[in-house]
mmCIF file of C-alpha atoms in Angstrom:
data_model
loop_
_atom_site.group_PDB
_atom_site.id
_atom_site.type_symbol
_atom_site.label_atom_id
_atom_site.label_comp_id
_atom_site.label_asym_id
_atom_site.label_seq_id
_atom_site.Cartn_x
_atom_site.Cartn_y
_atom_site.Cartn_z
ATOM 1 C CA UNK F 1 -80.983 -40.553 -11.956
ATOM 2 C CA UNK F 2 -78.682 -39.167 -9.289
ATOM 3 C CA UNK F 3 -78.253 -35.379 -9.154
ATOM 4 C CA UNK F 4 -74.866 -34.032 -10.295
ATOM 5 C CA UNK F 5 -72.725 -32.141 -7.763
ATOM 6 C CA UNK F 6 -72.373 -28.430 -8.373
ATOM 7 C CA UNK F 7 -69.236 -27.401 -10.295
ATOM 8 C CA UNK F 8 -66.195 -26.405 -8.267
ATOM 9 C CA UNK F 9 -65.699 -22.640 -8.478
ATOM 10 C CA UNK F 10 -62.372 -21.576 -10.008
ATOM 11 C CA UNK F 11 -59.670 -20.467 -7.630
ATOM 12 C CA UNK F 12 -58.818 -16.811 -7.547
ATOM 13 C CA UNK F 13 -55.450 -16.108 -9.176
ATOM 14 C CA UNK F 14 -52.557 -15.401 -6.822
ATOM 15 C CA UNK F 15 -52.194 -11.773 -5.915
ATOM 16 C CA UNK F 16 -48.903 -10.585 -4.404
ATOM 17 C CA UNK F 17 -49.075 -8.855 -1.082
ATOM 18 C CA UNK F 18 -49.650 -5.138 -1.273
ATOM 19 C CA UNK F 19 -47.685 -4.649 1.925
ATOM 20 C CA UNK F 20 -44.276 -5.353 0.419
ATOM 21 C CA UNK F 21 -42.481 -2.095 1.081
ATOM 22 C CA UNK F 22 -39.429 -2.552 -1.145
ATOM 23 C CA UNK F 23 -39.987 -4.018 -4.586
ATOM 24 C CA UNK F 24 -37.003 -4.720 -6.817
ATOM 25 C CA UNK F 25 -38.486 -2.881 -9.758
ATOM 26 C CA UNK F 26 -35.511 -1.427 -11.579
ATOM 27 C CA UNK F 27 -37.347 0.354 -14.372
ATOM 28 C CA UNK F 28 -35.610 3.705 -14.959
ATOM 29 C CA UNK F 29 -37.489 6.652 -13.532
ATOM 30 C CA UNK F 30 -35.342 9.579 -14.550
ATOM 31 C CA UNK F 31 -33.011 11.055 -17.113
ATOM 32 C CA UNK F 32 -30.258 8.710 -18.260
ATOM 33 C CA UNK F 33 -26.637 9.619 -17.373
ATOM 34 C CA UNK F 34 -25.275 11.578 -20.366
ATOM 35 C CA UNK F 35 -22.134 9.423 -20.542
ATOM 36 C CA UNK F 36 -24.330 6.351 -21.151
ATOM 37 C CA UNK F 37 -27.079 7.930 -23.236
ATOM 38 C CA UNK F 38 -26.680 6.973 -26.936
ATOM 39 C CA UNK F 39 -28.939 9.911 -27.865
ATOM 40 C CA UNK F 40 -26.690 12.495 -26.193
ATOM 41 C CA UNK F 41 -24.936 14.363 -29.003
ATOM 42 C CA UNK F 42 -23.392 17.405 -27.302
ATOM 43 C CA UNK F 43 -19.856 16.042 -27.133
ATOM 44 C CA UNK F 44 -17.842 13.777 -24.860
ATOM 45 C CA UNK F 45 -16.539 16.628 -22.711
ATOM 46 C CA UNK F 46 -19.998 17.865 -21.794
ATOM 47 C CA UNK F 47 -21.219 14.303 -21.237
ATOM 48 C CA UNK F 48 -18.384 13.675 -18.766
ATOM 49 C CA UNK F 49 -18.956 16.990 -16.987
ATOM 50 C CA UNK F 50 -22.717 16.491 -16.634
ATOM 51 C CA UNK F 51 -22.313 12.883 -15.520
ATOM 52 C CA UNK F 52 -19.691 13.851 -12.953
ATOM 53 C CA UNK F 53 -21.666 16.767 -11.527
ATOM 54 C CA UNK F 54 -24.986 14.908 -11.369
ATOM 55 C CA UNK F 55 -23.460 11.832 -9.739
ATOM 56 C CA UNK F 56 -21.940 13.967 -6.984
ATOM 57 C CA UNK F 57 -24.611 16.601 -6.435
ATOM 58 C CA UNK F 58 -27.932 15.402 -7.935
ATOM 59 C CA UNK F 59 -28.408 11.885 -6.594
ATOM 60 C CA UNK F 60 -32.205 11.793 -6.957
ATOM 61 C CA UNK F 61 -31.912 12.762 -10.595
ATOM 62 C CA UNK F 62 -28.898 10.644 -11.521
ATOM 63 C CA UNK F 63 -29.163 7.087 -10.171
ATOM 64 C CA UNK F 64 -32.879 6.422 -10.897
ATOM 65 C CA UNK F 65 -32.246 7.062 -14.598
ATOM 66 C CA UNK F 66 -29.706 4.264 -15.039
ATOM 67 C CA UNK F 67 -30.705 1.613 -17.600
ATOM 68 C CA UNK F 68 -30.063 -2.086 -17.199
ATOM 69 C CA UNK F 69 -28.306 -2.880 -20.480
ATOM 70 C CA UNK F 70 -25.680 -0.145 -20.869
ATOM 71 C CA UNK F 71 -21.964 -0.881 -21.148
ATOM 72 C CA UNK F 72 -19.928 -0.335 -17.953
ATOM 73 C CA UNK F 73 -16.792 0.669 -19.893
ATOM 74 C CA UNK F 74 -17.352 4.485 -19.940
ATOM 75 C CA UNK F 75 -18.151 4.614 -16.214
ATOM 76 C CA UNK F 76 -15.170 2.412 -15.320
ATOM 77 C CA UNK F 77 -12.812 4.491 -17.479
ATOM 78 C CA UNK F 78 -14.011 7.676 -15.772
ATOM 79 C CA UNK F 79 -13.531 6.150 -12.312
ATOM 80 C CA UNK F 80 -10.035 4.891 -13.186
ATOM 81 C CA UNK F 81 -9.107 8.299 -14.579
ATOM 82 C CA UNK F 82 -10.082 9.903 -11.261
ATOM 83 C CA UNK F 83 -8.133 7.324 -9.254
ATOM 84 C CA UNK F 84 -4.978 7.544 -11.364
ATOM 85 C CA UNK F 85 -5.037 11.343 -11.486
ATOM 86 C CA UNK F 86 -5.361 11.840 -7.730
ATOM 87 C CA UNK F 87 -2.667 9.225 -7.036
ATOM 88 C CA UNK F 88 -0.145 11.063 -9.218
ATOM 89 C CA UNK F 89 -1.175 14.444 -7.791
ATOM 90 C CA UNK F 90 -0.690 13.205 -4.213
ATOM 91 C CA UNK F 91 2.761 11.843 -5.060
ATOM 92 C CA UNK F 92 3.810 15.204 -6.519
ATOM 93 C CA UNK F 93 2.335 17.154 -3.583
ATOM 94 C CA UNK F 94 4.253 15.028 -1.091
ATOM 95 C CA UNK F 95 7.410 15.609 -3.115
ATOM 96 C CA UNK F 96 6.914 19.381 -3.034
ATOM 97 C CA UNK F 97 6.114 19.443 0.692
ATOM 98 C CA UNK F 98 8.757 17.024 1.954
ATOM 99 C CA UNK F 99 11.535 18.095 -0.385
ATOM 100 C CA UNK F 100 13.848 16.149 -2.696
ATOM 101 C CA UNK F 101 14.879 13.684 0.032
ATOM 102 C CA UNK F 102 11.409 13.079 1.440
ATOM 103 C CA UNK F 103 12.215 14.901 4.671
ATOM 104 C CA UNK F 104 14.534 12.114 5.825
ATOM 105 C CA UNK F 105 17.544 14.369 6.345
ATOM 106 C CA UNK F 106 15.563 16.899 8.391
ATOM 107 C CA UNK F 107 14.144 14.097 10.525
ATOM 108 C CA UNK F 108 17.606 12.682 11.217
ATOM 109 C CA UNK F 109 18.909 16.116 12.183
ATOM 110 C CA UNK F 110 16.082 16.574 14.679
ATOM 111 C CA UNK F 111 16.768 13.097 16.013
ATOM 112 C CA UNK F 112 20.441 13.956 16.476
ATOM 113 C CA UNK F 113 19.466 16.940 18.620
ATOM 114 C CA UNK F 114 17.758 14.539 21.011
ATOM 115 C CA UNK F 115 20.630 12.045 20.888
ATOM 116 C CA UNK F 116 23.872 14.011 20.270
ATOM 117 C CA UNK F 117 26.011 10.860 20.340
ATOM 118 C CA UNK F 118 24.184 9.462 17.312
ATOM 119 C CA UNK F 119 26.112 9.610 14.049
ATOM 120 C CA UNK F 120 24.242 10.609 10.909
ATOM 121 C CA UNK F 121 24.584 8.166 7.997
ATOM 122 C CA UNK F 122 26.452 9.369 4.927
ATOM 123 C CA UNK F 123 23.885 7.853 2.580
ATOM 124 C CA UNK F 124 22.252 10.181 0.068
ATOM 125 C CA UNK F 125 18.518 9.698 0.585
ATOM 126 C CA UNK F 126 17.550 12.156 -2.136
ATOM 127 C CA UNK F 127 18.322 9.889 -5.074
ATOM 128 C CA UNK F 128 16.540 6.906 -3.521
ATOM 129 C CA UNK F 129 13.483 9.024 -2.709
ATOM 130 C CA UNK F 130 13.310 10.524 -6.198
ATOM 131 C CA UNK F 131 13.591 7.059 -7.719
ATOM 132 C CA UNK F 132 10.683 6.016 -5.527
ATOM 133 C CA UNK F 133 8.651 8.972 -6.803
ATOM 134 C CA UNK F 134 9.183 7.907 -10.423
ATOM 135 C CA UNK F 135 8.250 4.319 -9.592
ATOM 136 C CA UNK F 136 5.054 5.445 -7.842
ATOM 137 C CA UNK F 137 4.018 7.550 -10.836
ATOM 138 C CA UNK F 138 4.501 4.638 -13.234
ATOM 139 C CA UNK F 139 2.729 2.213 -10.903
ATOM 140 C CA UNK F 140 -0.235 4.557 -10.316
ATOM 141 C CA UNK F 141 -2.393 3.086 -13.139
ATOM 142 C CA UNK F 142 -1.739 -0.479 -11.973
ATOM 143 C CA UNK F 143 -2.493 0.287 -8.328
ATOM 144 C CA UNK F 144 -5.630 2.281 -9.174
ATOM 145 C CA UNK F 145 -6.942 -0.510 -11.420
ATOM 146 C CA UNK F 146 -6.194 -3.204 -8.826
ATOM 147 C CA UNK F 147 -7.879 -1.234 -6.048
ATOM 148 C CA UNK F 148 -10.944 -0.559 -8.197
ATOM 149 C CA UNK F 149 -11.536 -4.091 -9.473
ATOM 150 C CA UNK F 150 -10.740 -5.728 -6.141
ATOM 151 C CA UNK F 151 -13.302 -3.495 -4.438
ATOM 152 C CA UNK F 152 -15.799 -4.129 -7.246
ATOM 153 C CA UNK F 153 -15.652 -7.899 -6.721
ATOM 154 C CA UNK F 154 -15.841 -7.637 -2.919
ATOM 155 C CA UNK F 155 -18.837 -5.285 -2.884
ATOM 156 C CA UNK F 156 -20.626 -7.242 -5.614
ATOM 157 C CA UNK F 157 -20.338 -10.420 -3.539
ATOM 158 C CA UNK F 158 -21.608 -8.475 -0.532
ATOM 159 C CA UNK F 159 -24.583 -7.199 -2.555
ATOM 160 C CA UNK F 160 -25.470 -10.775 -3.491
ATOM 161 C CA UNK F 161 -25.254 -11.938 0.120
ATOM 162 C CA UNK F 162 -27.533 -9.169 1.408
ATOM 163 C CA UNK F 163 -29.782 -9.119 -1.683
ATOM 164 C CA UNK F 164 -29.364 -5.407 -2.283
ATOM 165 C CA UNK F 165 -28.739 -5.855 -6.015
ATOM 166 C CA UNK F 166 -30.908 -8.008 -8.273
ATOM 167 C CA UNK F 167 -29.833 -6.618 -11.640
ATOM 168 C CA UNK F 168 -26.907 -7.433 -13.898
ATOM 169 C CA UNK F 169 -23.247 -7.306 -12.916
ATOM 170 C CA UNK F 170 -22.811 -4.603 -15.550
ATOM 171 C CA UNK F 171 -25.247 -2.301 -13.778
ATOM 172 C CA UNK F 172 -23.619 -2.878 -10.397
ATOM 173 C CA UNK F 173 -20.218 -2.110 -11.933
ATOM 174 C CA UNK F 174 -21.568 1.221 -13.166
ATOM 175 C CA UNK F 175 -23.067 2.085 -9.779
ATOM 176 C CA UNK F 176 -19.772 1.210 -8.109
ATOM 177 C CA UNK F 177 -17.786 3.208 -10.676
ATOM 178 C CA UNK F 178 -19.896 6.335 -10.178
ATOM 179 C CA UNK F 179 -19.502 6.013 -6.414
ATOM 180 C CA UNK F 180 -15.722 6.276 -6.973
ATOM 181 C CA UNK F 181 -15.878 9.691 -8.641
ATOM 182 C CA UNK F 182 -15.269 11.608 -5.361
ATOM 183 C CA UNK F 183 -11.775 10.088 -5.325
ATOM 184 C CA UNK F 184 -10.737 12.874 -7.710
ATOM 185 C CA UNK F 185 -10.817 15.213 -4.688
ATOM 186 C CA UNK F 186 -8.970 12.778 -2.403
ATOM 187 C CA UNK F 187 -5.926 14.890 -1.679
ATOM 188 C CA UNK F 188 -3.598 13.621 1.019
ATOM 189 C CA UNK F 189 -5.364 15.533 3.784
ATOM 190 C CA UNK F 190 -8.946 14.979 2.558
ATOM 191 C CA UNK F 191 -8.790 11.270 1.795
ATOM 192 C CA UNK F 192 -11.028 10.259 4.696
ATOM 193 C CA UNK F 193 -13.773 12.664 3.617
ATOM 194 C CA UNK F 194 -13.805 11.435 0.022
ATOM 195 C CA UNK F 195 -13.736 7.799 1.190
ATOM 196 C CA UNK F 196 -16.847 8.343 3.330
ATOM 197 C CA UNK F 197 -18.488 10.258 0.478
ATOM 198 C CA UNK F 198 -17.853 7.313 -1.855
ATOM 199 C CA UNK F 199 -19.472 4.888 0.589
ATOM 200 C CA UNK F 200 -22.506 7.160 0.896
ATOM 201 C CA UNK F 201 -22.791 7.352 -2.896
ATOM 202 C CA UNK F 202 -22.682 3.559 -3.158
ATOM 203 C CA UNK F 203 -25.514 3.252 -0.628
ATOM 204 C CA UNK F 204 -27.551 5.899 -2.464
ATOM 205 C CA UNK F 205 -26.881 4.208 -5.800
ATOM 206 C CA UNK F 206 -28.157 0.849 -4.554
ATOM 207 C CA UNK F 207 -31.268 2.444 -3.068
ATOM 208 C CA UNK F 208 -32.092 4.709 -6.012
ATOM 209 C CA UNK F 209 -31.024 2.559 -8.971
ATOM 210 C CA UNK F 210 -31.855 -0.891 -7.591
ATOM 211 C CA UNK F 211 -34.761 0.027 -5.279
ATOM 212 C CA UNK F 212 -32.968 -1.745 -2.451
ATOM 213 C CA UNK F 213 -33.971 -1.108 1.132
ATOM 214 C CA UNK F 214 -31.647 1.326 2.940
ATOM 215 C CA UNK F 215 -30.811 -1.324 5.529
ATOM 216 C CA UNK F 216 -29.675 -3.851 2.927
ATOM 217 C CA UNK F 217 -27.635 -1.214 1.101
ATOM 218 C CA UNK F 218 -25.886 -0.099 4.298
ATOM 219 C CA UNK F 219 -25.110 -3.703 5.250
ATOM 220 C CA UNK F 220 -23.709 -4.303 1.770
ATOM 221 C CA UNK F 221 -21.297 -1.404 2.144
ATOM 222 C CA UNK F 222 -20.270 -1.922 5.776
ATOM 223 C CA UNK F 223 -20.034 -5.733 5.871
ATOM 224 C CA UNK F 224 -16.619 -5.988 4.123
ATOM 225 C CA UNK F 225 -15.085 -3.504 6.569
ATOM 226 C CA UNK F 226 -16.681 -5.223 9.565
ATOM 227 C CA UNK F 227 -15.308 -8.553 8.348
ATOM 228 C CA UNK F 228 -11.864 -7.009 7.863
ATOM 229 C CA UNK F 229 -11.890 -5.554 11.392
ATOM 230 C CA UNK F 230 -12.958 -8.900 12.884
ATOM 231 C CA UNK F 231 -10.262 -10.703 10.923
ATOM 232 C CA UNK F 232 -7.633 -8.224 12.088
ATOM 233 C CA UNK F 233 -8.749 -8.506 15.711
ATOM 234 C CA UNK F 234 -8.612 -12.313 15.464
ATOM 235 C CA UNK F 235 -5.088 -12.240 14.042
ATOM 236 C CA UNK F 236 -3.932 -9.845 16.759
ATOM 237 C CA UNK F 237 -5.500 -12.065 19.414
ATOM 238 C CA UNK F 238 -3.793 -15.182 18.052
ATOM 239 C CA UNK F 239 -0.451 -13.380 17.756
ATOM 240 C CA UNK F 240 -0.739 -12.044 21.316
ATOM 241 C CA UNK F 241 -1.626 -15.494 22.639
ATOM 242 C CA UNK F 242 1.391 -17.024 20.896
ATOM 243 C CA UNK F 243 3.718 -14.396 22.349
ATOM 244 C CA UNK F 244 2.250 -14.832 25.835
ATOM 245 C CA UNK F 245 2.580 -18.607 25.542
ATOM 246 C CA UNK F 246 6.197 -18.311 24.434
ATOM 247 C CA UNK F 247 7.070 -15.965 27.293
ATOM 248 C CA UNK F 248 5.414 -18.202 29.879
ATOM 249 C CA UNK F 249 7.183 -21.259 28.484
ATOM 250 C CA UNK F 250 10.504 -19.457 28.639
#
């Protein structure tokens, strides 16, 4: 009788590498934002205030506590409120600074000092400017909503390209909405600061809430602007080439 071969030892189960630095483990690790917490019972006003203050000044405490399955509606409403409010405030500030005619008459008078032979138009710019103010106030909600949702789609697509977000679209919408809260302070002369602050918050939100690597989060935020700059430079180059070709042909 021939001897039987020894049994084949079982294979060891697969073990993931312990050297993966960034794991997409999105389990919450902090206190939930009060505006999203169903257990928070201290009133809507306090929930909004605490959410606003923590999102802007307590990043390490705020973003890690976000849950996966919360509704994005409260965060989006808060972001839209900030955008609409600052748009209307900026329109009114410009009206108070520039005057009832938008400063057009003063500009034309200064221009006439440089060119005395120029005749000033008899048109009343005040009524047209004030009509424009009213139109801007009524269009503020539409423009704020369009800007918000357009940016939401663009940055979500960017996050999918660079793999900085592996959770639900709802969670990304909330991260994006909270990154828009600094817009409430975006007065006409501080708009650049609040815009940069919003981009920083979006990067922090992706890193803290989604456990993304900082490099992926930064690429997600900067890629749309880099693409826009490249597209603009290409259009300018084509336009310049067409003009140069037309001049040389003529």
